[in-house]
mmCIF file of C-alpha atoms and ligand atoms in Angstrom:
data_model
loop_
_atom_site.group_PDB
_atom_site.id
_atom_site.type_symbol
_atom_site.label_atom_id
_atom_site.label_comp_id
_atom_site.label_asym_id
_atom_site.label_seq_id
_atom_site.Cartn_x
_atom_site.Cartn_y
_atom_site.Cartn_z
ATOM 1 C CA MET R 228 128.314 129.787 86.670
ATOM 2 C CA GLU R 229 124.573 129.390 86.088
ATOM 3 C CA VAL R 230 123.748 125.969 84.608
ATOM 4 C CA GLN R 231 121.716 126.154 81.398
ATOM 5 C CA TRP R 232 118.422 124.293 81.674
ATOM 6 C CA ASN R 233 115.458 123.622 79.389
ATOM 7 C CA PHE R 234 112.824 122.591 81.953
ATOM 8 C CA ARG R 235 112.141 123.484 85.549
ATOM 9 C CA PHE R 236 110.016 121.418 87.988
ATOM 10 C CA GLY R 237 109.133 121.595 91.645
ATOM 11 C CA LEU R 238 109.222 118.360 93.638
ATOM 12 C CA VAL R 239 107.977 117.894 97.162
ATOM 13 C CA ILE R 240 109.345 115.273 99.547
ATOM 14 C CA LEU R 241 106.802 114.006 102.064
ATOM 15 C CA GLY R 242 106.350 111.314 104.668
ATOM 16 C CA ASP R 243 106.213 110.779 108.409
ATOM 17 C CA SER R 244 108.767 112.160 110.810
ATOM 18 C CA ALA R 245 112.119 110.293 110.826
ATOM 19 C CA VAL R 246 111.499 108.289 107.635
ATOM 20 C CA GLY R 247 114.649 109.999 106.341
ATOM 21 C CA LYS R 248 113.441 112.867 104.144
ATOM 22 C CA SER R 249 116.332 115.195 104.983
ATOM 23 C CA SER R 250 118.877 112.394 104.653
ATOM 24 C CA PHE R 251 117.470 111.501 101.238
ATOM 25 C CA LEU R 252 117.632 115.100 100.060
ATOM 26 C CA ARG R 253 121.109 115.569 101.495
ATOM 27 C CA ARG R 254 122.413 112.395 99.874
ATOM 28 C CA TYR R 255 121.065 113.507 96.511
ATOM 29 C CA THR R 256 122.172 117.131 96.594
ATOM 30 C CA GLU R 257 125.382 116.930 98.646
ATOM 31 C CA GLY R 258 126.384 113.262 98.358
ATOM 32 C CA THR R 259 126.739 112.870 102.121
ATOM 33 C CA PHE R 260 124.997 110.978 104.943
ATOM 34 C CA GLU R 261 124.911 111.645 108.668
ATOM 35 C CA GLU R 262 123.929 108.969 111.157
ATOM 36 C CA SER R 263 122.067 111.340 113.453
ATOM 37 C CA ASN R 264 120.275 114.228 111.885
ATOM 38 C CA GLN R 265 118.879 117.359 113.375
ATOM 39 C CA SER R 266 115.610 117.988 111.599
ATOM 40 C CA PRO R 267 115.549 121.451 110.120
ATOM 41 C CA LEU R 268 112.951 123.709 111.631
ATOM 42 C CA GLY R 269 111.652 125.215 108.447
ATOM 43 C CA ILE R 270 111.154 123.862 104.989
ATOM 44 C CA ASP R 271 114.501 123.185 103.421
ATOM 45 C CA PHE R 272 114.886 124.068 99.789
ATOM 46 C CA LYS R 273 117.490 122.773 97.372
ATOM 47 C CA VAL R 274 118.202 123.105 93.672
ATOM 48 C CA GLN R 275 119.656 120.271 91.643
ATOM 49 C CA HIS R 276 120.216 119.865 87.912
ATOM 50 C CA LEU R 277 119.535 116.577 86.194
ATOM 51 C CA SER R 278 120.312 115.597 82.598
ATOM 52 C CA PHE R 279 118.531 112.757 80.801
ATOM 53 C CA GLU R 280 120.258 113.272 77.517
ATOM 54 C CA PRO R 281 123.003 115.669 76.460
ATOM 55 C CA ASP R 282 120.491 118.252 75.255
ATOM 56 C CA ILE R 283 117.935 118.022 78.092
ATOM 57 C CA THR R 284 118.732 119.546 81.463
ATOM 58 C CA ILE R 285 116.095 119.845 84.134
ATOM 59 C CA LYS R 286 116.350 122.237 87.028
ATOM 60 C CA LEU R 287 114.723 120.579 90.053
ATOM 61 C CA LEU R 288 113.385 122.737 92.846
ATOM 62 C CA LEU R 289 113.268 120.415 95.845
ATOM 63 C CA TRP R 290 111.233 121.050 98.962
ATOM 64 C CA ASP R 291 111.857 119.091 102.115
ATOM 65 C CA THR R 292 109.104 119.114 104.692
ATOM 66 C CA ALA R 293 111.114 117.629 107.564
ATOM 67 C CA GLY R 294 110.102 119.235 110.817
ATOM 68 C CA GLN R 295 106.709 120.168 109.362
ATOM 69 C CA GLU R 296 105.053 116.796 109.274
ATOM 70 C CA ARG R 297 101.899 118.332 110.546
ATOM 71 C CA PHE R 298 100.998 118.729 106.954
ATOM 72 C CA ARG R 299 98.253 121.271 107.294
ATOM 73 C CA SER R 300 100.762 123.866 108.362
ATOM 74 C CA ILE R 301 102.484 123.683 104.998
ATOM 75 C CA SER R 302 101.414 126.482 102.757
ATOM 76 C CA LYS R 303 99.228 125.812 99.776
ATOM 77 C CA SER R 304 101.438 127.751 97.409
ATOM 78 C CA TYR R 305 104.304 125.456 98.264
ATOM 79 C CA MET R 306 102.232 122.443 97.207
ATOM 80 C CA ARG R 307 100.812 124.167 94.198
ATOM 81 C CA ASN R 308 104.260 124.954 92.854
ATOM 82 C CA SER R 309 105.115 121.260 92.697
ATOM 83 C CA VAL R 310 104.310 118.791 89.933
ATOM 84 C CA GLY R 311 105.985 115.795 91.525
ATOM 85 C CA CYS R 312 105.777 114.194 94.934
ATOM 86 C CA ILE R 313 108.209 111.690 96.384
ATOM 87 C CA LEU R 314 106.423 110.024 99.276
ATOM 88 C CA LEU R 315 108.714 108.215 101.710
ATOM 89 C CA PHE R 316 108.041 105.577 104.310
ATOM 90 C CA ASP R 317 110.503 103.664 106.489
ATOM 91 C CA LEU R 318 110.719 99.967 105.578
ATOM 92 C CA THR R 319 111.537 99.186 109.219
ATOM 93 C CA GLN R 320 108.573 101.104 110.728
ATOM 94 C CA ARG R 321 105.327 99.642 109.517
ATOM 95 C CA GLN R 322 103.213 102.504 110.835
ATOM 96 C CA THR R 323 104.923 104.887 108.394
ATOM 97 C CA PHE R 324 103.717 102.654 105.552
ATOM 98 C CA GLU R 325 100.198 102.646 107.001
ATOM 99 C CA ARG R 326 100.236 106.469 106.745
ATOM 100 C CA VAL R 327 101.010 106.576 103.003
ATOM 101 C CA ARG R 328 97.336 106.636 102.014
ATOM 102 C CA ALA R 329 96.696 109.614 104.304
ATOM 103 C CA TRP R 330 99.642 111.560 102.859
ATOM 104 C CA HIS R 331 98.476 110.837 99.360
ATOM 105 C CA ARG R 332 94.940 111.962 100.168
ATOM 106 C CA GLU R 333 96.179 115.160 101.775
ATOM 107 C CA VAL R 334 98.293 116.103 98.758
ATOM 108 C CA LEU R 335 95.221 115.706 96.591
ATOM 109 C CA GLU R 336 93.376 118.203 98.756
ATOM 110 C CA TYR R 337 95.790 120.819 97.423
ATOM 111 C CA VAL R 338 96.422 119.759 93.823
ATOM 112 C CA GLN R 339 94.501 118.024 91.069
ATOM 113 C CA PRO R 340 95.400 114.341 90.620
ATOM 114 C CA ALA R 341 96.182 115.027 86.960
ATOM 115 C CA VAL R 342 98.869 117.548 87.904
ATOM 116 C CA MET R 343 100.885 115.534 90.406
ATOM 117 C CA VAL R 344 103.222 112.645 89.571
ATOM 118 C CA PHE R 345 103.880 110.433 92.603
ATOM 119 C CA THR R 346 106.738 108.092 93.386
ATOM 120 C CA LEU R 347 106.623 105.882 96.461
ATOM 121 C CA VAL R 348 109.925 105.253 98.241
ATOM 122 C CA GLY R 349 110.516 102.445 100.737
ATOM 123 C CA HIS R 350 113.435 103.950 102.653
ATOM 124 C CA LYS R 351 116.351 102.493 104.694
ATOM 125 C CA SER R 352 116.616 99.360 102.532
ATOM 126 C CA ASP R 353 120.058 98.742 104.068
ATOM 127 C CA LEU R 354 118.324 97.611 107.288
ATOM 128 C CA VAL R 355 117.162 94.341 105.708
ATOM 129 C CA VAL R 356 116.845 92.321 108.908
ATOM 130 C CA ARG R 357 114.478 94.903 110.395
ATOM 131 C CA ARG R 358 112.162 95.062 107.404
ATOM 132 C CA GLN R 359 108.445 95.260 108.295
ATOM 133 C CA VAL R 360 106.953 95.863 104.843
ATOM 134 C CA ARG R 361 107.178 93.449 101.921
ATOM 135 C CA ARG R 362 108.094 94.752 98.503
ATOM 136 C CA THR R 363 104.973 93.177 96.976
ATOM 137 C CA GLU R 364 102.586 95.004 99.312
ATOM 138 C CA ALA R 365 104.305 98.346 98.700
ATOM 139 C CA GLU R 366 104.117 97.747 94.952
ATOM 140 C CA ALA R 367 100.426 96.890 95.282
ATOM 141 C CA LEU R 368 99.743 100.107 97.218
ATOM 142 C CA ALA R 369 101.623 102.224 94.659
ATOM 143 C CA LYS R 370 99.540 100.654 91.928
ATOM 144 C CA GLU R 371 96.284 101.097 93.794
ATOM 145 C CA LEU R 372 97.005 104.793 94.404
ATOM 146 C CA ASP R 373 98.046 105.254 90.785
ATOM 147 C CA MET R 374 101.569 106.228 91.749
ATOM 148 C CA GLY R 375 103.981 106.011 88.851
ATOM 149 C CA ALA R 376 106.584 103.876 90.583
ATOM 150 C CA TYR R 377 107.785 102.180 93.750
ATOM 151 C CA VAL R 378 111.513 102.254 94.546
ATOM 152 C CA GLU R 379 113.459 100.872 97.537
ATOM 153 C CA VAL R 380 116.189 103.260 98.609
ATOM 154 C CA SER R 381 119.041 103.529 101.068
ATOM 155 C CA SER R 382 120.386 107.019 101.573
ATOM 156 C CA LYS R 383 122.954 105.541 103.926
ATOM 157 C CA ASP R 384 124.453 103.198 101.314
ATOM 158 C CA ASP R 385 123.502 105.430 98.374
ATOM 159 C CA VAL R 386 121.269 102.861 96.702
ATOM 160 C CA ASN R 387 118.609 104.090 94.249
ATOM 161 C CA VAL R 388 118.683 107.705 95.497
ATOM 162 C CA SER R 389 119.358 109.378 92.172
ATOM 163 C CA GLN R 390 117.197 106.738 90.440
ATOM 164 C CA ALA R 391 114.192 107.820 92.514
ATOM 165 C CA PHE R 392 114.631 111.442 91.436
ATOM 166 C CA GLU R 393 115.238 110.431 87.862
ATOM 167 C CA THR R 394 112.154 108.191 87.754
ATOM 168 C CA VAL R 395 109.804 110.921 88.916
ATOM 169 C CA SER R 396 111.479 113.551 86.712
ATOM 170 C CA ARG R 397 111.259 111.402 83.601
ATOM 171 C CA ALA R 398 107.590 110.712 84.253
ATOM 172 C CA ILE R 399 106.920 114.457 84.585
ATOM 173 C CA TYR R 400 108.955 115.271 81.492
ATOM 174 C CA GLN R 401 107.107 112.674 79.430
ATOM 175 C CA LYS R 402 103.772 113.957 80.658
ATOM 176 C CA PHE R 403 104.178 117.624 79.765
HETATM 177 P P1 GDP D 93 113.245 113.103 108.460
HETATM 178 O O1 GDP D 93 112.675 113.505 109.796
HETATM 179 O O2 GDP D 93 112.207 112.362 107.635
HETATM 180 O O3 GDP D 93 113.882 114.212 107.700
HETATM 181 O O4 GDP D 93 114.385 112.001 108.755
HETATM 182 P P2 GDP D 93 115.976 112.202 108.908
HETATM 183 O O5 GDP D 93 116.594 112.454 107.569
HETATM 184 O O6 GDP D 93 116.241 113.172 109.999
HETATM 185 O O7 GDP D 93 116.409 110.713 109.336
HETATM 186 C C1 GDP D 93 115.906 110.102 110.514
HETATM 187 C C2 GDP D 93 116.892 109.042 110.980
HETATM 188 O O8 GDP D 93 116.982 107.984 110.041
HETATM 189 C C3 GDP D 93 118.327 109.594 111.149
HETATM 190 O O9 GDP D 93 118.900 109.012 112.290
HETATM 191 C C4 GDP D 93 119.032 109.102 109.885
HETATM 192 O O10 GDP D 93 120.421 108.931 110.086
HETATM 193 C C5 GDP D 93 118.332 107.770 109.643
HETATM 194 N N1 GDP D 93 118.352 107.400 108.211
HETATM 195 C C6 GDP D 93 117.999 108.179 107.170
HETATM 196 N N2 GDP D 93 118.140 107.530 106.005
HETATM 197 C C7 GDP D 93 118.601 106.283 106.307
HETATM 198 C C8 GDP D 93 118.962 105.119 105.535
HETATM 199 O O11 GDP D 93 118.898 105.083 104.303
HETATM 200 N N3 GDP D 93 119.396 104.041 106.237
HETATM 201 C C9 GDP D 93 119.510 104.025 107.606
HETATM 202 N N4 GDP D 93 119.939 102.907 108.180
HETATM 203 N N5 GDP D 93 119.168 105.097 108.351
HETATM 204 C C10 GDP D 93 118.728 106.207 107.724
#
């Protein structure tokens, strides 16, 4: 049966290859995790409903860019249909954190800063002993880039996955 919804948003999930974009999306939409993932070839698309309060249901249109990290190949319409961006880096791979600025800049080549709500996700927080990025520096970067929030997430252990989606969705809802 079709779920009744009052608002509909597009969200895009970005970040370097292997930061865990597909795993994050799969955990959120299917509630599962696989240790070794085959990146999808095309852009994966999922729909998920989210309720803040009994009378507010948001239909999220979620776009995964795994397998298309060469960002310029992603169509403009796909970016322009999104009002939220969840930007992931891998807490255990410092170079993926160093690329956050570039991802952010590239998104803003397609959409106006006023349109897009960003959330920064430090991913794979279960791998604590391998951490290469401190929470404070990630928080500072999120602030500097005017991203609404920074969240540390483990799709493997299901920590903060739905919170990340809820944070960005609430920020969008409050904005419009
Ligand atoms: P993508 O290329 O960004 O879509 O990344 P994938 O979702 O394919 O994940 C890349 C690798 O990281 C896979 O081996 C996943 O099992 C692993 N991975 C994803 N999320 C997590 C996590 O939260 N914790 C751990 N330990 N590994 C993860």
